[in-house]
């Protein structure tokens, strides 16, 4: 039997009616002849609640117990989904991560999947089970402790199962009907994409488009899992939603496919640091050790052997970054005249594989921002992306202007 993986996010299993609705979609695929692996999230809001309880109980919590608690939301939905399917006369059973067993590293709260042996589930399919309902987000470490895969990790569970079981496709059911050229809440002109390449989706996901966990897209790209994002609240068929796939499958694409943003960015500048070998290592080493997610980095031209070093990081890491830098300065690892912080910035990016073969994308982007009188503070580029740091208050305007400038409201 061909295997299909269907993943239902938190809003798609938020109550018993919705679980029933999701189960109907599963039954339809069973009727079409698939053996189905269903991956479920916790009911929406549940994981947040559990995380809150852990923090209230123990501020410096034991990460193993954190995982024991926060993984439990998925156990409830997996059992309820299996029961709902059984009530529809669909042979189904639930699987917690350890029962599969989905083996992970022991990096609690952000574990990585090591292996998904097929034997147990294959055996049950062989005995007539039609649906394996698997609790997403969780696994078991080599030490035999329950682990979780990081927030949003059920997407990664789903893709990993699709890879391990050679599934025909991995359908991610969620509360939006696909991947859009940008966030539809920011511009009504945002258009749903029929297809998007893995690499573009990876950039969009890591740039703040929250539809898929970034790691799930990495995994899908590595194992060439065809991934479809579609709505669980609509009637859907084989053509619904957005297919995330290999770029070879996309015949005609635009130079720019989407505009992404990340709202809460901070810009930090160290004024007048010595311009000598090792200075960047001295600055960014302590930041890395403190777990700061440094994003953009700019070093200015030097005058009189001194230079300014600027970087960006998430706003909520500013205090920690400041402390790491001050402590390193006190230890004499490097010196600077002043640490200037700008916590009112955001990052806006344009993404597209077409940039590899087209010149002038950056110029067009900067023109569009200029026309709106938006000042650019930092620029960074990669092969398929250009990002700018700008004042947060212009974020919506910038996204709209760029969406218009690259004609994203019209199909290629
Ligand atoms: N329930 C987990 C979370 O909210 C995992 C997931 O839904 O993907 O992060
Ligand atoms: Mg999610």
mmCIF file of C-alpha atoms and ligand atoms in Angstrom:
data_model
loop_
_atom_site.group_PDB
_atom_site.id
_atom_site.type_symbol
_atom_site.label_atom_id
_atom_site.label_comp_id
_atom_site.label_asym_id
_atom_site.label_seq_id
_atom_site.Cartn_x
_atom_site.Cartn_y
_atom_site.Cartn_z
ATOM 1 C CA UNK A 1 0.000 0.000 0.000
ATOM 2 C CA UNK A 2 1.239 3.517 -0.732
ATOM 3 C CA UNK A 3 1.802 5.499 2.452
ATOM 4 C CA UNK A 4 0.639 9.028 3.086
ATOM 5 C CA UNK A 5 1.668 11.183 6.050
ATOM 6 C CA UNK A 6 -0.937 13.687 7.264
ATOM 7 C CA UNK A 7 -0.036 16.167 9.995
ATOM 8 C CA UNK A 8 -2.623 18.197 11.892
ATOM 9 C CA UNK A 9 -1.504 21.306 13.751
ATOM 10 C CA UNK A 10 -2.893 22.598 17.033
ATOM 11 C CA UNK A 11 -5.783 24.615 15.598
ATOM 12 C CA UNK A 12 -6.816 21.610 13.484
ATOM 13 C CA UNK A 13 -7.288 19.467 16.622
ATOM 14 C CA UNK A 14 -8.334 22.259 18.991
ATOM 15 C CA UNK A 15 -11.520 20.503 20.158
ATOM 16 C CA UNK A 16 -13.470 17.288 19.600
ATOM 17 C CA UNK A 17 -15.369 18.676 16.598
ATOM 18 C CA UNK A 18 -12.161 19.615 14.883
ATOM 19 C CA UNK A 19 -10.599 16.253 15.640
ATOM 20 C CA UNK A 20 -13.663 14.729 14.037
ATOM 21 C CA UNK A 21 -13.253 16.959 11.006
ATOM 22 C CA UNK A 22 -9.591 15.958 10.706
ATOM 23 C CA UNK A 23 -10.482 12.286 11.073
ATOM 24 C CA UNK A 24 -12.913 12.649 8.137
ATOM 25 C CA UNK A 25 -10.012 13.811 5.996
ATOM 26 C CA UNK A 26 -7.973 10.830 7.121
ATOM 27 C CA UNK A 27 -10.799 8.424 6.324
ATOM 28 C CA UNK A 28 -11.061 9.850 2.817
ATOM 29 C CA UNK A 29 -7.402 9.012 2.175
ATOM 30 C CA UNK A 30 -7.862 5.498 3.580
ATOM 31 C CA UNK A 31 -10.809 5.066 1.194
ATOM 32 C CA UNK A 32 -8.505 6.146 -1.645
ATOM 33 C CA UNK A 33 -6.251 3.203 -0.793
ATOM 34 C CA UNK A 34 -3.537 4.690 1.408
ATOM 35 C CA UNK A 35 -2.061 3.405 4.624
ATOM 36 C CA UNK A 36 -1.907 6.622 6.607
ATOM 37 C CA UNK A 37 0.463 7.880 9.282
ATOM 38 C CA UNK A 38 -1.195 10.763 11.103
ATOM 39 C CA UNK A 39 0.996 13.097 13.136
ATOM 40 C CA UNK A 40 -0.839 15.262 15.650
ATOM 41 C CA UNK A 41 0.085 18.388 17.583
ATOM 42 C CA UNK A 42 -1.353 19.212 20.980
ATOM 43 C CA UNK A 43 -4.654 21.101 21.063
ATOM 44 C CA UNK A 44 -3.894 24.755 20.355
ATOM 45 C CA UNK A 45 -2.735 26.626 23.438
ATOM 46 C CA UNK A 46 -2.020 23.412 25.342
ATOM 47 C CA UNK A 47 1.754 23.391 24.937
ATOM 48 C CA UNK A 48 1.959 27.048 26.003
ATOM 49 C CA UNK A 49 -0.030 26.206 29.092
ATOM 50 C CA UNK A 50 2.234 23.279 29.935
ATOM 51 C CA UNK A 51 5.363 25.369 29.386
ATOM 52 C CA UNK A 52 3.880 27.982 31.730
ATOM 53 C CA UNK A 53 3.205 25.414 34.434
ATOM 54 C CA UNK A 54 6.776 24.169 34.281
ATOM 55 C CA UNK A 55 8.172 27.682 34.636
ATOM 56 C CA UNK A 56 5.866 28.488 37.546
ATOM 57 C CA UNK A 57 6.809 25.311 39.355
ATOM 58 C CA UNK A 58 10.531 25.553 38.788
ATOM 59 C CA UNK A 59 12.156 28.620 37.223
ATOM 60 C CA UNK A 60 15.452 26.810 36.606
ATOM 61 C CA UNK A 61 13.722 23.616 35.608
ATOM 62 C CA UNK A 62 15.262 20.226 34.924
ATOM 63 C CA UNK A 63 14.987 19.984 31.134
ATOM 64 C CA UNK A 64 14.163 16.263 31.310
ATOM 65 C CA UNK A 65 11.076 16.983 33.386
ATOM 66 C CA UNK A 66 10.192 19.917 31.130
ATOM 67 C CA UNK A 67 10.056 17.425 28.256
ATOM 68 C CA UNK A 68 8.056 14.950 30.324
ATOM 69 C CA UNK A 69 5.436 17.640 30.903
ATOM 70 C CA UNK A 70 5.292 19.508 27.597
ATOM 71 C CA UNK A 71 5.237 16.340 25.466
ATOM 72 C CA UNK A 72 1.985 15.262 27.099
ATOM 73 C CA UNK A 73 -0.342 17.466 25.041
ATOM 74 C CA UNK A 74 0.316 15.357 21.955
ATOM 75 C CA UNK A 75 -0.480 12.131 23.824
ATOM 76 C CA UNK A 76 -4.021 13.358 24.437
ATOM 77 C CA UNK A 77 -4.712 14.282 20.809
ATOM 78 C CA UNK A 78 -3.132 11.063 19.491
ATOM 79 C CA UNK A 79 -5.427 8.953 21.670
ATOM 80 C CA UNK A 80 -8.509 11.013 20.841
ATOM 81 C CA UNK A 81 -7.760 10.863 17.120
ATOM 82 C CA UNK A 82 -7.361 7.084 17.245
ATOM 83 C CA UNK A 83 -10.657 6.766 19.150
ATOM 84 C CA UNK A 84 -12.439 9.031 16.672
ATOM 85 C CA UNK A 85 -11.201 6.950 13.742
ATOM 86 C CA UNK A 86 -12.226 3.727 15.477
ATOM 87 C CA UNK A 87 -15.722 5.189 15.913
ATOM 88 C CA UNK A 88 -15.747 5.626 12.111
ATOM 89 C CA UNK A 89 -14.792 1.947 11.711
ATOM 90 C CA UNK A 90 -11.294 2.840 10.549
ATOM 91 C CA UNK A 91 -8.710 0.478 12.124
ATOM 92 C CA UNK A 92 -6.427 2.911 13.935
ATOM 93 C CA UNK A 93 -4.195 3.027 16.994
ATOM 94 C CA UNK A 94 -2.112 5.671 18.715
ATOM 95 C CA UNK A 95 1.665 5.668 19.118
ATOM 96 C CA UNK A 96 3.656 7.750 21.538
ATOM 97 C CA UNK A 97 7.163 8.584 20.399
ATOM 98 C CA UNK A 98 8.854 5.951 22.585
ATOM 99 C CA UNK A 99 6.570 3.213 21.310
ATOM 100 C CA UNK A 100 7.647 3.649 17.688
ATOM 101 C CA UNK A 101 10.435 4.229 18.896
ATOM 102 C CA UNK A 102 11.391 7.632 17.518
ATOM 103 C CA UNK A 103 14.995 7.869 18.709
ATOM 104 C CA UNK A 104 16.534 11.261 19.367
ATOM 105 C CA UNK A 105 19.619 12.907 20.812
ATOM 106 C CA UNK A 106 19.419 13.784 24.490
ATOM 107 C CA UNK A 107 19.401 17.554 23.875
ATOM 108 C CA UNK A 108 16.245 18.047 25.918
ATOM 109 C CA UNK A 109 13.723 20.601 24.607
ATOM 110 C CA UNK A 110 15.508 20.750 21.251
ATOM 111 C CA UNK A 111 16.407 17.161 20.502
ATOM 112 C CA UNK A 112 17.261 15.965 17.017
ATOM 113 C CA UNK A 113 15.843 12.844 15.436
ATOM 114 C CA UNK A 114 18.392 10.056 15.027
ATOM 115 C CA UNK A 115 16.316 7.199 13.711
ATOM 116 C CA UNK A 116 12.781 5.986 13.108
ATOM 117 C CA UNK A 117 12.799 2.181 12.796
ATOM 118 C CA UNK A 118 9.853 1.035 10.685
ATOM 119 C CA UNK A 119 9.379 -2.466 12.085
ATOM 120 C CA UNK A 120 6.701 -1.885 14.742
ATOM 121 C CA UNK A 121 4.415 0.235 12.623
ATOM 122 C CA UNK A 122 4.964 -1.864 9.485
ATOM 123 C CA UNK A 123 4.010 -4.958 11.441
ATOM 124 C CA UNK A 124 0.714 -3.364 12.499
ATOM 125 C CA UNK A 125 -0.011 -2.206 8.939
ATOM 126 C CA UNK A 126 0.586 -5.817 7.924
ATOM 127 C CA UNK A 127 -1.978 -6.936 10.489
ATOM 128 C CA UNK A 128 -4.679 -4.666 9.082
ATOM 129 C CA UNK A 129 -4.165 -1.357 10.876
ATOM 130 C CA UNK A 130 -4.971 1.401 8.370
ATOM 131 C CA UNK A 131 -3.940 4.443 10.384
ATOM 132 C CA UNK A 132 -1.035 4.936 12.789
ATOM 133 C CA UNK A 133 -1.718 8.055 14.833
ATOM 134 C CA UNK A 134 1.624 9.295 16.133
ATOM 135 C CA UNK A 135 2.101 11.945 18.815
ATOM 136 C CA UNK A 136 4.239 14.645 17.196
ATOM 137 C CA UNK A 137 7.031 16.677 18.792
ATOM 138 C CA UNK A 138 8.349 13.855 21.018
ATOM 139 C CA UNK A 139 10.836 11.021 21.065
ATOM 140 C CA UNK A 140 13.077 9.013 23.341
ATOM 141 C CA UNK A 141 16.760 9.535 24.078
ATOM 142 C CA UNK A 142 19.453 6.887 24.308
ATOM 143 C CA UNK A 143 19.145 7.227 28.081
ATOM 144 C CA UNK A 144 15.499 6.239 27.798
ATOM 145 C CA UNK A 145 14.117 9.671 28.684
ATOM 146 C CA UNK A 146 11.297 11.441 26.850
ATOM 147 C CA UNK A 147 12.544 14.282 24.637
ATOM 148 C CA UNK A 148 10.903 17.040 22.608
ATOM 149 C CA UNK A 149 12.009 18.519 19.296
ATOM 150 C CA UNK A 150 11.617 22.251 19.931
ATOM 151 C CA UNK A 151 8.517 24.385 19.471
ATOM 152 C CA UNK A 152 6.715 23.624 16.256
ATOM 153 C CA UNK A 153 8.477 20.255 16.188
ATOM 154 C CA UNK A 154 5.500 18.214 15.008
ATOM 155 C CA UNK A 155 6.211 19.432 11.481
ATOM 156 C CA UNK A 156 9.622 17.846 11.777
ATOM 157 C CA UNK A 157 8.125 14.625 13.142
ATOM 158 C CA UNK A 158 5.849 14.495 10.101
ATOM 159 C CA UNK A 159 8.608 15.011 7.553
ATOM 160 C CA UNK A 160 10.867 12.501 9.304
ATOM 161 C CA UNK A 161 8.126 9.864 9.153
ATOM 162 C CA UNK A 162 7.500 10.633 5.486
ATOM 163 C CA UNK A 163 11.211 10.107 4.789
ATOM 164 C CA UNK A 164 11.479 6.943 6.891
ATOM 165 C CA UNK A 165 8.386 5.344 5.358
ATOM 166 C CA UNK A 166 8.946 6.523 1.754
ATOM 167 C CA UNK A 167 5.594 8.260 1.859
ATOM 168 C CA UNK A 168 4.121 9.498 -1.367
ATOM 169 C CA UNK A 169 3.642 12.923 0.219
ATOM 170 C CA UNK A 170 3.580 14.684 3.549
ATOM 171 C CA UNK A 171 0.447 16.809 3.914
ATOM 172 C CA UNK A 172 0.619 19.488 6.593
ATOM 173 C CA UNK A 173 -2.907 20.539 7.566
ATOM 174 C CA UNK A 174 -3.049 23.901 9.266
ATOM 175 C CA UNK A 175 -5.210 27.000 9.686
ATOM 176 C CA UNK A 176 -4.038 28.683 6.474
ATOM 177 C CA UNK A 177 -4.650 27.347 2.986
ATOM 178 C CA UNK A 178 -1.054 27.465 1.799
ATOM 179 C CA UNK A 179 2.146 29.456 1.563
ATOM 180 C CA UNK A 180 1.648 33.053 0.503
ATOM 181 C CA UNK A 181 3.899 35.539 -1.252
ATOM 182 C CA UNK A 182 3.841 37.405 2.059
ATOM 183 C CA UNK A 183 1.742 37.570 5.216
ATOM 184 C CA UNK A 184 -1.881 38.208 4.068
ATOM 185 C CA UNK A 185 -2.478 40.183 7.273
ATOM 186 C CA UNK A 186 -0.027 42.784 6.001
ATOM 187 C CA UNK A 187 -1.280 43.111 2.464
ATOM 188 C CA UNK A 188 -4.527 41.962 0.898
ATOM 189 C CA UNK A 189 -2.549 41.501 -2.313
ATOM 190 C CA UNK A 190 -0.667 38.516 -0.918
ATOM 191 C CA UNK A 191 -1.174 35.594 -3.268
ATOM 192 C CA UNK A 192 -1.164 31.901 -2.519
ATOM 193 C CA UNK A 193 1.649 30.041 -4.263
ATOM 194 C CA UNK A 194 0.903 26.792 -6.065
ATOM 195 C CA UNK A 195 4.470 25.596 -5.631
ATOM 196 C CA UNK A 196 7.566 26.803 -3.866
ATOM 197 C CA UNK A 197 11.092 25.387 -3.950
ATOM 198 C CA UNK A 198 12.587 23.834 -0.806
ATOM 199 C CA UNK A 199 15.341 26.427 -0.659
ATOM 200 C CA UNK A 200 12.934 29.329 -0.915
ATOM 201 C CA UNK A 201 10.709 27.832 1.755
ATOM 202 C CA UNK A 202 13.743 27.328 3.949
ATOM 203 C CA UNK A 203 14.654 31.001 3.678
ATOM 204 C CA UNK A 204 11.062 32.100 4.249
ATOM 205 C CA UNK A 205 10.663 29.767 7.230
ATOM 206 C CA UNK A 206 13.850 30.930 8.895
ATOM 207 C CA UNK A 207 13.061 34.554 8.102
ATOM 208 C CA UNK A 208 9.947 34.510 10.181
ATOM 209 C CA UNK A 209 7.201 32.971 8.071
ATOM 210 C CA UNK A 210 5.784 30.762 10.800
ATOM 211 C CA UNK A 211 3.873 28.185 8.800
ATOM 212 C CA UNK A 212 6.506 25.423 8.988
ATOM 213 C CA UNK A 213 9.266 24.706 11.476
ATOM 214 C CA UNK A 214 12.559 25.470 9.736
ATOM 215 C CA UNK A 215 14.033 22.077 10.519
ATOM 216 C CA UNK A 216 11.126 20.305 8.884
ATOM 217 C CA UNK A 217 11.946 22.095 5.636
ATOM 218 C CA UNK A 218 15.648 21.239 5.940
ATOM 219 C CA UNK A 219 14.734 17.618 6.384
ATOM 220 C CA UNK A 220 12.278 17.664 3.483
ATOM 221 C CA UNK A 221 14.947 19.168 1.251
ATOM 222 C CA UNK A 222 17.554 16.601 2.279
ATOM 223 C CA UNK A 223 15.279 13.601 1.728
ATOM 224 C CA UNK A 224 13.262 15.131 -1.115
ATOM 225 C CA UNK A 225 9.975 14.703 0.719
ATOM 226 C CA UNK A 226 7.176 16.386 -1.223
ATOM 227 C CA UNK A 227 5.521 18.569 1.329
ATOM 228 C CA UNK A 228 2.088 20.094 0.956
ATOM 229 C CA UNK A 229 0.646 22.819 3.171
ATOM 230 C CA UNK A 230 -3.133 23.032 3.160
ATOM 231 C CA UNK A 231 -6.136 24.043 5.245
ATOM 232 C CA UNK A 232 -7.951 21.633 7.504
ATOM 233 C CA UNK A 233 -10.971 23.941 7.507
ATOM 234 C CA UNK A 234 -11.756 23.649 3.802
ATOM 235 C CA UNK A 235 -12.725 20.949 1.375
ATOM 236 C CA UNK A 236 -9.419 19.859 -0.103
ATOM 237 C CA UNK A 237 -8.239 17.628 -2.946
ATOM 238 C CA UNK A 238 -4.920 16.756 -4.650
ATOM 239 C CA UNK A 239 -4.553 20.265 -6.020
ATOM 240 C CA UNK A 240 -5.206 22.210 -2.804
ATOM 241 C CA UNK A 241 -2.668 24.187 -0.864
ATOM 242 C CA UNK A 242 0.966 24.818 -1.731
ATOM 243 C CA UNK A 243 3.431 22.115 -2.735
ATOM 244 C CA UNK A 244 6.949 22.572 -1.362
ATOM 245 C CA UNK A 245 9.126 20.663 -3.789
ATOM 246 C CA UNK A 246 12.334 20.418 -5.742
ATOM 247 C CA UNK A 247 13.035 23.441 -7.926
ATOM 248 C CA UNK A 248 13.081 21.188 -11.024
ATOM 249 C CA UNK A 249 9.352 20.669 -10.504
ATOM 250 C CA UNK A 250 8.697 24.372 -10.843
ATOM 251 C CA UNK A 251 8.515 25.333 -14.489
ATOM 252 C CA UNK A 252 7.973 29.040 -14.420
ATOM 253 C CA UNK A 253 8.985 31.080 -11.454
ATOM 254 C CA UNK A 254 9.513 34.704 -10.669
ATOM 255 C CA UNK A 255 12.834 36.211 -9.745
ATOM 256 C CA UNK A 256 11.404 36.972 -6.310
ATOM 257 C CA UNK A 257 8.886 34.538 -4.804
ATOM 258 C CA UNK A 258 8.136 36.085 -1.471
ATOM 259 C CA UNK A 259 8.665 38.854 1.048
ATOM 260 C CA UNK A 260 9.351 37.823 4.640
ATOM 261 C CA UNK A 261 9.768 39.822 7.801
ATOM 262 C CA UNK A 262 10.884 39.423 11.340
ATOM 263 C CA UNK A 263 9.463 42.084 13.610
ATOM 264 C CA UNK A 264 11.515 42.107 16.781
ATOM 265 C CA UNK A 265 15.111 42.680 15.807
ATOM 266 C CA UNK A 266 17.736 44.751 17.564
ATOM 267 C CA UNK A 267 20.836 46.395 16.182
ATOM 268 C CA UNK A 268 23.885 46.678 18.403
ATOM 269 C CA UNK A 269 27.017 48.601 17.560
ATOM 270 C CA UNK A 270 30.365 48.542 19.299
ATOM 271 C CA UNK A 271 31.999 51.886 18.599
ATOM 272 C CA UNK A 272 35.717 52.116 18.111
ATOM 273 C CA UNK A 273 37.088 48.628 18.517
ATOM 274 C CA UNK A 274 40.668 47.860 17.552
ATOM 275 C CA UNK A 275 40.974 46.828 13.900
ATOM 276 C CA UNK A 276 43.305 43.848 14.302
ATOM 277 C CA UNK A 277 43.322 40.108 13.602
ATOM 278 C CA UNK A 278 41.172 38.231 16.096
ATOM 279 C CA UNK A 279 38.868 41.093 17.052
ATOM 280 C CA UNK A 280 35.769 39.511 15.494
ATOM 281 C CA UNK A 281 36.547 36.211 17.188
ATOM 282 C CA UNK A 282 36.968 38.040 20.505
ATOM 283 C CA UNK A 283 33.573 39.743 20.165
ATOM 284 C CA UNK A 284 31.454 36.964 18.701
ATOM 285 C CA UNK A 285 32.932 34.132 20.752
ATOM 286 C CA UNK A 286 31.380 35.303 24.039
ATOM 287 C CA UNK A 287 28.114 36.098 22.252
ATOM 288 C CA UNK A 288 27.968 32.557 20.890
ATOM 289 C CA UNK A 289 28.730 31.116 24.306
ATOM 290 C CA UNK A 290 25.846 33.107 25.743
ATOM 291 C CA UNK A 291 23.520 31.619 23.146
ATOM 292 C CA UNK A 292 22.908 34.861 21.266
ATOM 293 C CA UNK A 293 21.503 34.294 17.771
ATOM 294 C CA UNK A 294 23.614 36.818 15.920
ATOM 295 C CA UNK A 295 22.187 37.416 12.483
ATOM 296 C CA UNK A 296 23.617 40.235 10.363
ATOM 297 C CA UNK A 297 27.162 41.484 10.932
ATOM 298 C CA UNK A 298 28.778 44.595 9.520
ATOM 299 C CA UNK A 299 32.288 45.854 10.119
ATOM 300 C CA UNK A 300 32.946 49.398 8.994
ATOM 301 C CA UNK A 301 36.076 50.733 7.298
ATOM 302 C CA UNK A 302 38.693 51.517 9.805
ATOM 303 C CA UNK A 303 40.177 54.913 10.571
ATOM 304 C CA UNK A 304 43.329 55.196 12.662
ATOM 305 C CA UNK A 305 43.271 51.480 13.365
ATOM 306 C CA UNK A 306 39.787 51.601 14.944
ATOM 307 C CA UNK A 307 36.519 50.366 13.483
ATOM 308 C CA UNK A 308 32.827 50.010 14.400
ATOM 309 C CA UNK A 309 31.284 46.571 14.600
ATOM 310 C CA UNK A 310 27.515 46.211 14.150
ATOM 311 C CA UNK A 311 25.360 43.124 14.513
ATOM 312 C CA UNK A 312 21.703 42.257 14.832
ATOM 313 C CA UNK A 313 19.986 39.797 17.145
ATOM 314 C CA UNK A 314 16.463 39.180 18.484
ATOM 315 C CA UNK A 315 15.253 41.986 20.764
ATOM 316 C CA UNK A 316 14.707 39.665 23.700
ATOM 317 C CA UNK A 317 18.396 38.723 23.677
ATOM 318 C CA UNK A 318 19.703 42.274 23.952
ATOM 319 C CA UNK A 319 20.238 42.224 27.711
ATOM 320 C CA UNK A 320 22.082 38.955 27.574
ATOM 321 C CA UNK A 321 24.230 40.177 24.678
ATOM 322 C CA UNK A 322 25.044 43.360 26.525
ATOM 323 C CA UNK A 323 26.095 41.437 29.618
ATOM 324 C CA UNK A 324 28.295 39.062 27.597
ATOM 325 C CA UNK A 325 30.043 41.972 25.880
ATOM 326 C CA UNK A 326 30.545 43.976 29.072
ATOM 327 C CA UNK A 327 31.976 40.991 30.895
ATOM 328 C CA UNK A 328 34.363 40.222 28.048
ATOM 329 C CA UNK A 329 35.443 43.858 28.072
ATOM 330 C CA UNK A 330 36.075 43.717 31.812
ATOM 331 C CA UNK A 331 38.138 40.583 31.329
ATOM 332 C CA UNK A 332 40.235 42.647 28.911
ATOM 333 C CA UNK A 333 39.462 40.536 25.861
ATOM 334 C CA UNK A 334 38.792 43.645 23.768
ATOM 335 C CA UNK A 335 37.930 47.269 24.204
ATOM 336 C CA UNK A 336 35.334 49.628 22.766
ATOM 337 C CA UNK A 337 34.302 53.220 23.331
ATOM 338 C CA UNK A 338 30.550 52.707 23.521
ATOM 339 C CA UNK A 339 27.823 50.114 22.979
ATOM 340 C CA UNK A 340 24.933 51.632 21.032
ATOM 341 C CA UNK A 341 21.618 49.778 20.952
ATOM 342 C CA UNK A 342 18.690 50.222 18.648
ATOM 343 C CA UNK A 343 15.829 48.003 19.760
ATOM 344 C CA UNK A 344 13.223 49.466 17.388
ATOM 345 C CA UNK A 345 14.229 47.661 14.234
ATOM 346 C CA UNK A 346 12.846 44.874 12.088
ATOM 347 C CA UNK A 347 14.137 42.821 9.193
ATOM 348 C CA UNK A 348 12.455 42.629 5.805
ATOM 349 C CA UNK A 349 13.684 40.225 3.147
ATOM 350 C CA UNK A 350 12.960 39.286 -0.441
ATOM 351 C CA UNK A 351 13.544 35.658 -1.412
ATOM 352 C CA UNK A 352 13.694 33.859 -4.733
ATOM 353 C CA UNK A 353 15.773 31.223 -6.513
ATOM 354 C CA UNK A 354 15.533 33.364 -9.640
ATOM 355 C CA UNK A 355 18.039 35.764 -8.056
ATOM 356 C CA UNK A 356 20.803 33.328 -8.896
ATOM 357 C CA UNK A 357 20.449 34.162 -12.562
ATOM 358 C CA UNK A 358 19.077 37.703 -12.479
ATOM 359 C CA UNK A 359 20.915 40.911 -11.718
ATOM 360 C CA UNK A 360 19.351 44.065 -10.334
ATOM 361 C CA UNK A 361 17.188 42.642 -7.577
ATOM 362 C CA UNK A 362 18.983 44.571 -4.846
ATOM 363 C CA UNK A 363 18.794 47.823 -6.816
ATOM 364 C CA UNK A 364 15.071 47.348 -7.356
ATOM 365 C CA UNK A 365 14.542 46.605 -3.675
ATOM 366 C CA UNK A 366 16.445 49.715 -2.575
ATOM 367 C CA UNK A 367 14.529 51.869 -5.109
ATOM 368 C CA UNK A 368 11.211 50.659 -3.710
ATOM 369 C CA UNK A 369 12.291 51.515 -0.163
ATOM 370 C CA UNK A 370 13.615 54.876 -1.247
ATOM 371 C CA UNK A 371 10.266 55.711 -2.856
ATOM 372 C CA UNK A 372 8.684 55.267 0.586
ATOM 373 C CA UNK A 373 11.441 57.256 2.241
ATOM 374 C CA UNK A 374 12.499 54.260 4.338
ATOM 375 C CA UNK A 375 16.060 54.340 5.584
ATOM 376 C CA UNK A 376 18.120 51.139 5.426
ATOM 377 C CA UNK A 377 20.311 50.472 8.454
ATOM 378 C CA UNK A 378 21.986 47.191 7.575
ATOM 379 C CA UNK A 379 21.962 45.058 4.429
ATOM 380 C CA UNK A 380 22.847 41.412 4.032
ATOM 381 C CA UNK A 381 22.572 39.078 1.078
ATOM 382 C CA UNK A 382 22.826 35.428 0.198
ATOM 383 C CA UNK A 383 22.481 33.641 -3.105
ATOM 384 C CA UNK A 384 18.680 33.704 -3.033
ATOM 385 C CA UNK A 385 17.845 36.426 -0.513
ATOM 386 C CA UNK A 386 18.362 40.082 0.297
ATOM 387 C CA UNK A 387 17.571 41.349 3.789
ATOM 388 C CA UNK A 388 17.477 44.854 5.190
ATOM 389 C CA UNK A 389 17.204 46.112 8.723
ATOM 390 C CA UNK A 390 14.854 49.117 8.978
ATOM 391 C CA UNK A 391 12.834 50.998 11.599
ATOM 392 C CA UNK A 392 10.094 48.751 12.954
ATOM 393 C CA UNK A 393 7.422 51.374 12.401
ATOM 394 C CA UNK A 394 7.912 51.039 8.633
ATOM 395 C CA UNK A 395 7.685 47.275 8.527
ATOM 396 C CA UNK A 396 4.195 46.977 7.021
ATOM 397 C CA UNK A 397 4.878 49.755 4.552
ATOM 398 C CA UNK A 398 8.126 48.129 3.423
ATOM 399 C CA UNK A 399 6.518 44.718 2.955
ATOM 400 C CA UNK A 400 3.693 46.261 0.909
ATOM 401 C CA UNK A 401 6.071 48.340 -1.205
ATOM 402 C CA UNK A 402 8.313 45.373 -1.977
ATOM 403 C CA UNK A 403 5.366 43.121 -2.728
ATOM 404 C CA UNK A 404 4.189 45.701 -5.284
ATOM 405 C CA UNK A 405 7.636 46.396 -6.698
ATOM 406 C CA UNK A 406 8.235 42.741 -7.537
ATOM 407 C CA UNK A 407 4.708 42.233 -8.889
ATOM 408 C CA UNK A 408 3.999 39.399 -6.481
ATOM 409 C CA UNK A 409 0.245 39.883 -6.667
ATOM 410 C CA UNK A 410 0.294 38.476 -10.205
ATOM 411 C CA UNK A 411 1.130 34.901 -11.168
ATOM 412 C CA UNK A 412 4.398 34.312 -13.064
HETATM 413 N N1 LIG B 1 2.738 21.333 20.371
HETATM 414 C C1 LIG B 1 4.089 21.732 20.086
HETATM 415 C C2 LIG B 1 4.175 23.246 20.039
HETATM 416 O O1 LIG B 1 3.201 23.920 20.238
HETATM 417 C C3 LIG B 1 4.620 21.115 18.851
HETATM 418 C C4 LIG B 1 3.849 21.437 17.602
HETATM 419 O O2 LIG B 1 2.669 21.716 17.644
HETATM 420 O O3 LIG B 1 4.427 21.387 16.528
HETATM 421 O O4 LIG B 1 5.221 23.780 19.821
HETATM 422 MG MG1 LIG B 2 3.198 24.637 13.870
#
